Coordinates of C-alpha atoms (C1' of nucleotides) in Angstrom, one line a residue:
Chain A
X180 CA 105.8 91.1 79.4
X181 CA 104.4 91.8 82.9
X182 CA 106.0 93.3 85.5
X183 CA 107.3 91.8 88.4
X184 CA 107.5 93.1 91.6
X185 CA 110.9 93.2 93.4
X186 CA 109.4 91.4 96.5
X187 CA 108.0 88.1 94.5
X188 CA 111.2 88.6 92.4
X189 CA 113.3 87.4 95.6
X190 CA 111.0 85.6 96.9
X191 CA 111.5 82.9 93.9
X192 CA 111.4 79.5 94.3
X193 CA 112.9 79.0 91.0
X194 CA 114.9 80.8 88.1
X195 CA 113.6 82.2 85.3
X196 CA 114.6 82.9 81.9
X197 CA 112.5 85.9 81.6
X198 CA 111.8 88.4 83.6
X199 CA 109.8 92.1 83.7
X200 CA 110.9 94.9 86.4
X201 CA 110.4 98.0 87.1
X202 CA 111.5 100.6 89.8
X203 CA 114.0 102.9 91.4
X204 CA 117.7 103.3 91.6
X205 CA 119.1 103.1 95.1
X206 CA 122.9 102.5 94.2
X207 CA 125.1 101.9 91.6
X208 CA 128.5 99.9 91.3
X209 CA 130.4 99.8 88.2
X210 CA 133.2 97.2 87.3
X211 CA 135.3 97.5 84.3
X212 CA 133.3 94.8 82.5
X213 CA 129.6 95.6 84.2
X214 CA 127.5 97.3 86.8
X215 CA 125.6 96.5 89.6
X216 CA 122.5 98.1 90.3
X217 CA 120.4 97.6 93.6
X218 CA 116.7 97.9 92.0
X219 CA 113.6 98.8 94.9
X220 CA 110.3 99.3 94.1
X221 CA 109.0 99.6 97.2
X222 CA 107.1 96.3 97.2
X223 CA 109.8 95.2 99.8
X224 CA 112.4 96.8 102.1
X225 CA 115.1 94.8 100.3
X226 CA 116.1 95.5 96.7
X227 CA 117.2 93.3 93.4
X228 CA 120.6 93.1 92.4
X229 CA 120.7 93.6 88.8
X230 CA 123.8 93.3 86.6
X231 CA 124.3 95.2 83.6
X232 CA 126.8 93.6 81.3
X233 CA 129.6 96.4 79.1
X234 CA 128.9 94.4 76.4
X235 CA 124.9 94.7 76.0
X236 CA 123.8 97.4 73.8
X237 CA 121.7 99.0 76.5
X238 CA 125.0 99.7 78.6
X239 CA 125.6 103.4 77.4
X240 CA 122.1 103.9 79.7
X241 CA 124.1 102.8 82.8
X242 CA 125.8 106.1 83.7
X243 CA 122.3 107.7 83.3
X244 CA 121.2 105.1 86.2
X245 CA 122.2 107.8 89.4
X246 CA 120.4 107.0 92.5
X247 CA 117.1 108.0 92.6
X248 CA 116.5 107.6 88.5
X249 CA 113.5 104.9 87.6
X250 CA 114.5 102.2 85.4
X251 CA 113.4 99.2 83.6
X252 CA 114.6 95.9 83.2
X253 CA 114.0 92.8 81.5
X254 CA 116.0 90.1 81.8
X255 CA 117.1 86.3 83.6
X256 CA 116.5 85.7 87.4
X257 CA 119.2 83.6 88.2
X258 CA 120.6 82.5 91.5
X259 CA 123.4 85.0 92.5
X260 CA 127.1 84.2 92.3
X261 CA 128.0 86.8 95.2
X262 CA 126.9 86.7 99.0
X263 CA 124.5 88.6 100.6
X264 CA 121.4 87.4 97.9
X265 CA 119.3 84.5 96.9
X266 CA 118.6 85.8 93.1
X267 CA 119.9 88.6 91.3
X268 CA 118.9 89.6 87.7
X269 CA 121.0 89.2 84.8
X270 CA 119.5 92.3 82.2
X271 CA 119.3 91.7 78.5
X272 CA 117.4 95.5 78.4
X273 CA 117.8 98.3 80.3
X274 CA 116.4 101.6 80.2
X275 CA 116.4 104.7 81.8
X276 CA 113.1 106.5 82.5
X277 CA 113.7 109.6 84.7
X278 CA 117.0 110.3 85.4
X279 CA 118.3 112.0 89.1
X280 CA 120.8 114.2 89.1
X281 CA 123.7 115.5 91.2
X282 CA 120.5 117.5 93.3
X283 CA 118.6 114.1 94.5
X284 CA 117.8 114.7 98.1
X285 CA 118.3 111.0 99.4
X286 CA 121.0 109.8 99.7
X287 CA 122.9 106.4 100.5
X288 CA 123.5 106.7 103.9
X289 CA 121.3 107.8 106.6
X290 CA 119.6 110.8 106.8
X291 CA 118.1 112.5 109.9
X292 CA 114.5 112.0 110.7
X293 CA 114.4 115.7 110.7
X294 CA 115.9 116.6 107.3
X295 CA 113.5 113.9 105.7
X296 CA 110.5 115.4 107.2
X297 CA 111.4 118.3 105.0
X298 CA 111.2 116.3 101.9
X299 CA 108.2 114.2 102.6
X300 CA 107.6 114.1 99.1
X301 CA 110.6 111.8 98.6
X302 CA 110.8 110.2 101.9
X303 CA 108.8 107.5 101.4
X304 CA 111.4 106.2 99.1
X305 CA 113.8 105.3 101.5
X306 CA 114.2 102.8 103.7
X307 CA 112.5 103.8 106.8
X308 CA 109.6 105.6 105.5
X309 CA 109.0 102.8 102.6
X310 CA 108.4 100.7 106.0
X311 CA 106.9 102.4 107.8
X312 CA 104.5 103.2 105.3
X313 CA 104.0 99.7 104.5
X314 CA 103.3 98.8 108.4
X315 CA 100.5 101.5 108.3
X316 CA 99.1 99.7 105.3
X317 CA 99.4 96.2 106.7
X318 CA 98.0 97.3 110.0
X319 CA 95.2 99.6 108.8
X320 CA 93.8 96.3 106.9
X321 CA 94.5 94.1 110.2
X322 CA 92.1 96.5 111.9
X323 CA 89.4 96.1 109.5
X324 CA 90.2 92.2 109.5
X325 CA 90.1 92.3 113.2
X326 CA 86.5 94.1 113.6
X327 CA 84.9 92.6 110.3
X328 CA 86.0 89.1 111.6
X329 CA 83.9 90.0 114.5
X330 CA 81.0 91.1 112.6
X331 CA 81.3 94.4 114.0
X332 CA 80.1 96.7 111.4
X333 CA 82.5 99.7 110.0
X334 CA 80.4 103.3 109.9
X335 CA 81.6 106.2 108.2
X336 CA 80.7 108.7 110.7
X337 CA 80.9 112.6 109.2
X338 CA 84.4 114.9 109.0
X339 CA 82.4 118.2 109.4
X340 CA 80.1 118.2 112.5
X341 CA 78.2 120.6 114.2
X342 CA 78.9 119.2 117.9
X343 CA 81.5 121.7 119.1
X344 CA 82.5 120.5 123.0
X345 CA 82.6 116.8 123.4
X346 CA 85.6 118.1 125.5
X347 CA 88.1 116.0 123.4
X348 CA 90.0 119.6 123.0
X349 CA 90.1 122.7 120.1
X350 CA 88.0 122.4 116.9
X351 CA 88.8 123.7 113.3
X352 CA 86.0 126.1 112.4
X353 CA 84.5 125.1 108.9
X354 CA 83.1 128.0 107.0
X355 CA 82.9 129.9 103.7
X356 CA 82.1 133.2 105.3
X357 CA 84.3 135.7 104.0
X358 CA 87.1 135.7 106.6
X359 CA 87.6 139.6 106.4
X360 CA 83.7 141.0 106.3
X361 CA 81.6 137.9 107.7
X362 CA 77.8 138.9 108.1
X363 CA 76.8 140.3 111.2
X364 CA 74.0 139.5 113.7
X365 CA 72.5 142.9 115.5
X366 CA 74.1 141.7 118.2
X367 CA 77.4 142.6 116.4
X368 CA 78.3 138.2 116.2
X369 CA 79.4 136.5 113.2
X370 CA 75.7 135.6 111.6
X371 CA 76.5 132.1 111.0
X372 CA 72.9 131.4 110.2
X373 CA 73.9 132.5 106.5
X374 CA 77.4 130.1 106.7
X375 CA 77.1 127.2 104.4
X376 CA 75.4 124.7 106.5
X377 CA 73.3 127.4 108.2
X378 CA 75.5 127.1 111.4
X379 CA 78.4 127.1 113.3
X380 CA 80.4 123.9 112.0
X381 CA 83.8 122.2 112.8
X382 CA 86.2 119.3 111.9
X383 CA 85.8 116.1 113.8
X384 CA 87.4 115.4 117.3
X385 CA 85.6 112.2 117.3
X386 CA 83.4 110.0 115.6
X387 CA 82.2 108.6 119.0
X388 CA 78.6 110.0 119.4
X389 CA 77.6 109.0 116.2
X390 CA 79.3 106.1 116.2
X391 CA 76.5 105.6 119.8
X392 CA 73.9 106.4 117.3
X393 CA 75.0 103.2 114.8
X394 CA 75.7 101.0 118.0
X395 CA 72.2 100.9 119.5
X396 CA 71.0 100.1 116.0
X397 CA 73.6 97.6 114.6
X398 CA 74.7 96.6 117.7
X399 CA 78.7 96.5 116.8
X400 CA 80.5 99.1 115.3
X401 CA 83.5 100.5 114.4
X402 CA 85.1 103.3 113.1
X403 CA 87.8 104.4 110.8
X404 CA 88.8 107.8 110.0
X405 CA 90.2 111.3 110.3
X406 CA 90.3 113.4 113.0
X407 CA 91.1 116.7 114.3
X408 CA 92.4 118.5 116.6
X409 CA 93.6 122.4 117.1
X410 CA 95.7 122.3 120.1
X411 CA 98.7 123.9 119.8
X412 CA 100.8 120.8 120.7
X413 CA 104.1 120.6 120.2
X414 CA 105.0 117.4 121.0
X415 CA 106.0 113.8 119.2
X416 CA 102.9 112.1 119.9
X417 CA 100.4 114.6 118.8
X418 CA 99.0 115.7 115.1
X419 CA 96.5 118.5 114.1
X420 CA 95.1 115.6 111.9
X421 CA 95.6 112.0 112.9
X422 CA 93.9 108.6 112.4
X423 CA 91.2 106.9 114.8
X424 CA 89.7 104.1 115.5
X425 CA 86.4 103.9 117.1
X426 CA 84.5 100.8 117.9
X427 CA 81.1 101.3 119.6
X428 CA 79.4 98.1 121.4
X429 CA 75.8 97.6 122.6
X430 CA 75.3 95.5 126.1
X431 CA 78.8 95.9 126.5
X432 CA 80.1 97.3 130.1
X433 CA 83.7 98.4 131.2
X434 CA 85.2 95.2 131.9
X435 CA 84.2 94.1 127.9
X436 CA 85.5 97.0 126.8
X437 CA 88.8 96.6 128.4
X438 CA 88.9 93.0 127.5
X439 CA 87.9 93.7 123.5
X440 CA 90.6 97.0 123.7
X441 CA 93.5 94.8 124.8
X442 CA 92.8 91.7 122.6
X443 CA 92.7 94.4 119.4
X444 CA 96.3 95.9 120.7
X445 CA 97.6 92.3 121.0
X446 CA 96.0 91.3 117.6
X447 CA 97.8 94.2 115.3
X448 CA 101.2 93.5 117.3
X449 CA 100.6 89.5 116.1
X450 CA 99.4 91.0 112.7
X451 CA 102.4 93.3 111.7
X452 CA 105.1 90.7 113.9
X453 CA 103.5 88.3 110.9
X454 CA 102.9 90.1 107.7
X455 CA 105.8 92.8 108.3
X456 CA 109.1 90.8 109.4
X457 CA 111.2 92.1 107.5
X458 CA 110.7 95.8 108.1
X459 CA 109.8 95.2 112.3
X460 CA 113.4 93.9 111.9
X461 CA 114.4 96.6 110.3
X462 CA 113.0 99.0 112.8
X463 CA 114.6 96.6 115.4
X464 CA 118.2 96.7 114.0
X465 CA 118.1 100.6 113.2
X466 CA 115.2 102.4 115.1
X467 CA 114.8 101.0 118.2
X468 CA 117.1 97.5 119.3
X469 CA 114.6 96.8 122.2
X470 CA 111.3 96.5 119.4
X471 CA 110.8 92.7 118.7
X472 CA 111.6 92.0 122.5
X473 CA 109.3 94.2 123.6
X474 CA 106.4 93.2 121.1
X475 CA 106.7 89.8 122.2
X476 CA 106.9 90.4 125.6
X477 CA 103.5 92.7 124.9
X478 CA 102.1 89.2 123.1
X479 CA 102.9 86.3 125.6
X480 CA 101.8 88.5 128.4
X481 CA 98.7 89.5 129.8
X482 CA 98.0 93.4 130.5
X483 CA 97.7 94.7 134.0
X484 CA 94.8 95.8 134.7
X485 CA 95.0 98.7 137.8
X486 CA 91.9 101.4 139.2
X487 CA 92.8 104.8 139.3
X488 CA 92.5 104.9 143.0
X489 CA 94.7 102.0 143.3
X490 CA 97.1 103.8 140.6
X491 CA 96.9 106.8 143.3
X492 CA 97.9 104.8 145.8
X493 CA 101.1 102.9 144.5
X494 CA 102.6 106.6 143.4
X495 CA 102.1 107.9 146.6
X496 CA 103.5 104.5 148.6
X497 CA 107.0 104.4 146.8
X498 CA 108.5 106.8 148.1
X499 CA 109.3 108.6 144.7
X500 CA 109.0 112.9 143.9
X501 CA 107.1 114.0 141.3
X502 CA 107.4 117.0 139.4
X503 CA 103.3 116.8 139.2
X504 CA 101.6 116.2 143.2
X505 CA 99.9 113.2 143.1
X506 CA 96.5 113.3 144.7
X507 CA 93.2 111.2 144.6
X508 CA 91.0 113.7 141.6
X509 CA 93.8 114.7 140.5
X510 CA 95.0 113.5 136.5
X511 CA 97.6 111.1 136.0
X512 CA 100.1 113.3 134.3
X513 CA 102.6 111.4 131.7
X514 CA 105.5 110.9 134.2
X515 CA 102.7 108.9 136.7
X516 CA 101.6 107.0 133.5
X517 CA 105.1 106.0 132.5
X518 CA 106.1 104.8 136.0
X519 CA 103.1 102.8 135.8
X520 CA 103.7 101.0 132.6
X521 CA 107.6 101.6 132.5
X522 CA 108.4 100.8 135.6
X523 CA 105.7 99.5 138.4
X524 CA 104.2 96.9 136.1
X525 CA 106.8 96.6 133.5
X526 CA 104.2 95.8 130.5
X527 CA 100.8 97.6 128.8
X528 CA 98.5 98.2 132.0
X529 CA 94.6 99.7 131.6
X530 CA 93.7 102.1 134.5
X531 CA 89.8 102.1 135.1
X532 CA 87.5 103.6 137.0
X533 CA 88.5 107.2 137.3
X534 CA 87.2 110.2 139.4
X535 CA 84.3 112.0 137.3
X536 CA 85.0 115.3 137.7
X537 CA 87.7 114.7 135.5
X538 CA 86.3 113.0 132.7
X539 CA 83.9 113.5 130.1
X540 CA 80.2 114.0 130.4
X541 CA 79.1 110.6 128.9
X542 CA 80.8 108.1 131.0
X543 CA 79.3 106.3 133.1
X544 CA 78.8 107.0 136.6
X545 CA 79.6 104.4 139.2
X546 CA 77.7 102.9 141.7
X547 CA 79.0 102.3 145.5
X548 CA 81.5 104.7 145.1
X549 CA 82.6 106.3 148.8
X550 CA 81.3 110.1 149.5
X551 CA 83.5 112.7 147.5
X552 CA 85.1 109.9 145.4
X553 CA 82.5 110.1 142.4
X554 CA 84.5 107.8 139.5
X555 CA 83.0 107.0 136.1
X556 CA 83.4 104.1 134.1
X557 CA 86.4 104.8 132.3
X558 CA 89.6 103.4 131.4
X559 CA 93.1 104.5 129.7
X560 CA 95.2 102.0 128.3
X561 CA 99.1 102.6 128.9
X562 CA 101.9 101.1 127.1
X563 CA 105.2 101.8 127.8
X564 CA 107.1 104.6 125.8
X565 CA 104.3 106.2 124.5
X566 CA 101.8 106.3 127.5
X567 CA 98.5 106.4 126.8
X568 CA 97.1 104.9 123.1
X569 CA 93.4 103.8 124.0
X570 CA 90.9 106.1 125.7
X571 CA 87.5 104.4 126.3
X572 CA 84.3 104.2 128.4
X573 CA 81.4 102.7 129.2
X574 CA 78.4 105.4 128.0
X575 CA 75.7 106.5 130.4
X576 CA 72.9 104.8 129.2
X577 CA 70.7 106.4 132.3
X578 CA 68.7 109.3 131.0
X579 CA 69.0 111.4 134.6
X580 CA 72.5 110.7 135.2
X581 CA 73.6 111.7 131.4
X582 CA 71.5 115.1 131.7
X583 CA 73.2 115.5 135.1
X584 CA 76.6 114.8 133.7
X585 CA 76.2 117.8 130.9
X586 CA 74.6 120.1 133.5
X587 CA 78.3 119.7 135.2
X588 CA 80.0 120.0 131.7
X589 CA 77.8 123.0 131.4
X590 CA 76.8 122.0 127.6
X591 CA 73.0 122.5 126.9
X592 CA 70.7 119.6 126.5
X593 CA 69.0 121.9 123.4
X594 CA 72.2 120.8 121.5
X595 CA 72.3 117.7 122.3
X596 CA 68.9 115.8 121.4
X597 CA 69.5 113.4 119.2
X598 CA 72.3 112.0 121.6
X599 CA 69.4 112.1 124.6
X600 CA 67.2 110.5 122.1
X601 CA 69.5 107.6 122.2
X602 CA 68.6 107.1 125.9
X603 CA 64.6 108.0 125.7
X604 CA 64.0 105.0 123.2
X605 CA 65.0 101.7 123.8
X606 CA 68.7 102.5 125.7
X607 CA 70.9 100.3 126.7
X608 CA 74.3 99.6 128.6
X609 CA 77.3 100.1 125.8
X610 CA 80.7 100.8 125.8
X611 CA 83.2 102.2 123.1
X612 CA 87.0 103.3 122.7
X613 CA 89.3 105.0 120.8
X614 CA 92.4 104.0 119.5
X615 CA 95.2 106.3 118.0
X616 CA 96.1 104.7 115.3
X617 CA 99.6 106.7 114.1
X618 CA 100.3 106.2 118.5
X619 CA 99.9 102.3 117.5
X620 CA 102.1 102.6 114.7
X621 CA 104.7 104.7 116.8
X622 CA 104.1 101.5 119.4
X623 CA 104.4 98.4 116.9
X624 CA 107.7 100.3 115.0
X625 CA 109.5 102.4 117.6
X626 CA 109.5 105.1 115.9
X627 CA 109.5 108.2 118.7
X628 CA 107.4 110.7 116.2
X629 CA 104.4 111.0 115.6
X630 CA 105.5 113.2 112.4
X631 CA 107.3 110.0 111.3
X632 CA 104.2 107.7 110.8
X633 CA 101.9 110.1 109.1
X634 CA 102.8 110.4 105.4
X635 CA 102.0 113.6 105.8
X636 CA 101.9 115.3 109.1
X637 CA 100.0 118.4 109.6
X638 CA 101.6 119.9 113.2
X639 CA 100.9 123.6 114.2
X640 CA 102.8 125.5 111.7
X641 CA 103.5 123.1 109.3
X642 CA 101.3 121.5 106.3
X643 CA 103.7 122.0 103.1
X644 CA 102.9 119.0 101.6
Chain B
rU38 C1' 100.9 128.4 125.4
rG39 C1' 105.3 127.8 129.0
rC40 C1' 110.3 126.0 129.7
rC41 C1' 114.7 123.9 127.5
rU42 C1' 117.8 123.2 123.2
rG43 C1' 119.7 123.8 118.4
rG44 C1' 120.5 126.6 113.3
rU45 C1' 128.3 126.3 110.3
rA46 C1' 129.3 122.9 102.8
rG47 C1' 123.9 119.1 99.4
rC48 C1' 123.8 115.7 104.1
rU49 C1' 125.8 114.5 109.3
rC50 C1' 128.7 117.3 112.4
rA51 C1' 133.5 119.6 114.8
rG52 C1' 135.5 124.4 115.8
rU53 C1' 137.6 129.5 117.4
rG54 C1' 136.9 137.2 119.7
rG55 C1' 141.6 137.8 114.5
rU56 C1' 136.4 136.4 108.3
rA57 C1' 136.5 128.1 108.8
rG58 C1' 137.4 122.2 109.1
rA59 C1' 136.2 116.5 108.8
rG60 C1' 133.3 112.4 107.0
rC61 C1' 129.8 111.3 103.4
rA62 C1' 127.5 113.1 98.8
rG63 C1' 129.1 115.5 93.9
rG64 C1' 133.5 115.6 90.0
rU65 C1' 138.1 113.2 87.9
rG66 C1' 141.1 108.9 87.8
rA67 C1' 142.4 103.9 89.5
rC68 C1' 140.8 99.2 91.1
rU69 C1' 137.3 95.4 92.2
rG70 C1' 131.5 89.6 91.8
rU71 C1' 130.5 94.4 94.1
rU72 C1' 126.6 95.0 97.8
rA73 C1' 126.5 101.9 103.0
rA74 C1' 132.4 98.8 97.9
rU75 C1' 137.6 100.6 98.2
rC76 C1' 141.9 104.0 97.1
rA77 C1' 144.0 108.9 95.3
rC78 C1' 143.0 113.7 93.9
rU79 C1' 139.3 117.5 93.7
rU80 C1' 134.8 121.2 93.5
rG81 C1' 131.9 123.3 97.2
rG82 C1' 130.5 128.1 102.7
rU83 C1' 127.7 136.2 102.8
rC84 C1' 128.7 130.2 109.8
rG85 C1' 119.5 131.3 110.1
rU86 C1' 118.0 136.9 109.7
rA87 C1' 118.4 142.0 111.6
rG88 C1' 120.5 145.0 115.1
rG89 C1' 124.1 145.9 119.2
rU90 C1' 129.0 145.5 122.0
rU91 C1' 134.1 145.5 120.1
rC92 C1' 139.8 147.9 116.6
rG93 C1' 137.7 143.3 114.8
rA94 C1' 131.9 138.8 115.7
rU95 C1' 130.5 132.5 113.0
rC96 C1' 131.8 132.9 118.4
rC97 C1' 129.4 137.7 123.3
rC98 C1' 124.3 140.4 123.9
rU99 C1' 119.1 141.5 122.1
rA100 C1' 115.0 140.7 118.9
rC101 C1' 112.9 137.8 115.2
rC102 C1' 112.4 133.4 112.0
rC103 C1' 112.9 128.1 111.6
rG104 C1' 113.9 123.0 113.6
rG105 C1' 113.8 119.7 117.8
rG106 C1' 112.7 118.2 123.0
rC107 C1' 109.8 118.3 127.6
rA108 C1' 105.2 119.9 130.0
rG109 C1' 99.9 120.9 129.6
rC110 C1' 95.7 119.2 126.3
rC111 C1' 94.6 114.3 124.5
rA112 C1' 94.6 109.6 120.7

RNA sequence: UGCCUGGUAGCUCAGUGGUAGAGCAGGUGACUGUUAAUCACUUGGUCGUAGGUUCGAUCCCUACCCGGGCAGCCA
């Protein structure tokens, strides 16, 4: 007989006189002349209520049937007789495949976030984590759905690359030198013209520059993937290793790329508020009581849209102390970026335009800008309780001004050829972003930690699983 | 990396300069169409590690290890 999973199971329209599951054990309740036994196989947050009957020959299984042990069942879906569900499952068989004993980490009631990051090997079967790890599935479909829908074009740009200071923060060296007696140059330098690739190599901070490459020959593009990072952050919304998204647009200025970065925010909050009810609510009842509200708040309205200097100038005008000075070429720091979204315009607000000594080397340079108040084409956008979650641009597309923006980045043009090639033949205005996608997560469930969104988070220190 | 905070039973925590307690989990029994079931009884701890102060340290001090938070860096 095939199985069925608990999720169709109560989502029945009608009985049914035979029926096929399989799954875990959450919790058991024994009467004198049966059991009850909540059955979850992850398929939804909710379980099935089976009910073992004292008199079925299987029944001797039952006290084998802990929390935590897998079990099958085959049975009659019939419409309960108690409150609190639709259908419940009358068995006819029942066995026990792995049993959990006394030593089973997960228990009934809550456990803290903490504790369960320590077992991340079981987490996912619990509540929480089985959602939240469902939501990451939903949504990391929705983006595909989103970009593919728009005939944007998804590019697998490379894990280990060679560019080491995009200026997007520490790399992870890639190597097969021996670590204790690497070969030597004369100069007395690690020879890294005999490492495996016949250079210095890294892990990706970002798949943007060759996601520029794809762009200005398939127009749209997007990416997907891995990324990493070897600050030594300790903080909830940061990872060594996290997830990224990447589009990269051709003929596409700043005010597209703002306009495309907040319709994709709004169109995974619609995606999981639709496909993921039942564990947003969840989140909402046990995470964070503010979540639905706030995601349709995020939904009906429109983002604010504020330039840095304009940003500058409402933190100064209120009358407020910061622990950070605020000051015209200065960085918003996270308090600034909080008051903005948190409290000044109450909702997600992108903040454009900002100074370009600040910034990276490819954004683009603005024209009209007043002497000493050099700004670049850039934009952050800001939700509230996590700050910022998209990072974007408009490229330089302008051969002179590019060159002159790594001369004041101090990288060397030698390095980066292929990029300039981009600009020598056939350039053109385009535009790109980045979005974090375990900071979306942390946004569309509530959950404050990064570590908690990840199934398995690598953090300085830490990567037992 | 800096600052702050914590480490006591399997889990969540309380507590005191005179070597420890609760709830839950586990065990036993009772009861019940139950649903974080309920009730009674019960097992369970070198109080993070190493030093120091003290007659005596889980408590005070120092160092270290580990967790967490904030800041910086960013996504």
């Amino acid at each position: 007989m095939p199985r069925t999973l608990v999720r169709d199971a109560l989502n029945a329209t009608a009985p049914s006189d035979a029926i096929f599951l399989q799954g875990w054990v959450r919790t058991r309740r024994d009467a004198k002349a049966f059991s009850f036994i909540e059955l979850n196989d992850g398929s939804s947050l909710k379980g099935l209520q089976v009910i073992v009957d004292a008199t079925l020959p299987d029944y001797p299984q039952v006290g084998r049937a802990s929390t935590g042990a897998s079990v099958e069942v085959q049975g009659r879906l019939v419409a309960s007789k108690g409150q609190g569900q639709q259908w419940e499952v009358v068995a006819e068989k029942f066995t026990v495949l792995g049993e959990a004993d006394a030593t089973y980490p997960l228990q009934k009631k809550g456990h803290s976030l903490e504790f369960l990051r320590e077992i991340a090997h079981l987490r996912p079967r619990s509540n929480l984590f089985g959602a939240v790890f469902r939501v990451r599935s939903r949504l990391a479909y929705a983006v595909h759905q989103f970009f593919q829908e728009k005939q944007f074009f998804y590019v697998h740009t490379p894990i280990i690359t060679a560019s080491d200071a995009e200026g997007a923060g520490e790399m992870f060296r890639v190597t097969t030198l021996p670590l204790g007696n690497p070969p030597k140059t004369e100069q007395g330098e690690v020879d890294h013209t005999q490492d495996f690739f016949g250079r210095k190599t890294f892990l990706t901070v970002s798949g943007q520059l060759e996601g520029e490459i794809f762009a200005t020959a398939l127009s749209n593009i997007y990416t997907f993937g891995p990324t990493f990072r070897a600050e030594n952050s300790h903080t909830s919304r940061h990872a060594a290793e996290f997830w990224m998204i990447e589009p990269e647009i051709a003929f596409c200025d700043l005010a597209g790329d703002m306009a495309l970065a907040e319709e994709f925010v709004k169109y995974l909050i619609r995606d999981a508020r639709e496909h993921c009810a039942a564990d947003l609510e969840f989140f909402s009842k046990f995470v964070d009581k503010e979540l639905l509200t706030r995601l349709d708040f995020v939904l009906e309205r429109p983002f604010q849209r504020c330039s840095y200097t304009d940003a500058i100038a409402i933190l100064t005008q209120n009358g407020k102390t910061w622990e950070h000075p605020v000051a015209w070429g200065d960085n918003l720091q996270s308090e600034h970026e909080r008051y903005l979204t948190e409290e000044h315009f109450k909702c997600p607000v992108t903040v454009y335009n900002y100074p370009r000594a600040i910034k990276a080397f490819y954004m683009r340079v603005n024209e009209g800008d007043a002497p000493g108040r050099q700004t670049v084409a850039a934009m952050d956008l800001l939700v509230p309780g996590i700050g910022e979650i998209i990072g974007g641009s408009q490229r330089e597309e302008r051969m002179e001004l590019l060159k002159e923006g790594m001369a004041l980045h101090h990288l060397s043009e030698k390095d980066y050829w292929w990029y300039l090639d981009l600009r020598r033949y056939g350039t053109v205005p385009h535009a790109g972003f980045g979005l974090g996608f375990e900071r979306m997560l942390m946004f569309v469930t509530g959950v404050a930690n990064i570590r908690d969104v990840i199934p398995f988070a690598r953090t300085p220190g830490t990567a037992e699983f």
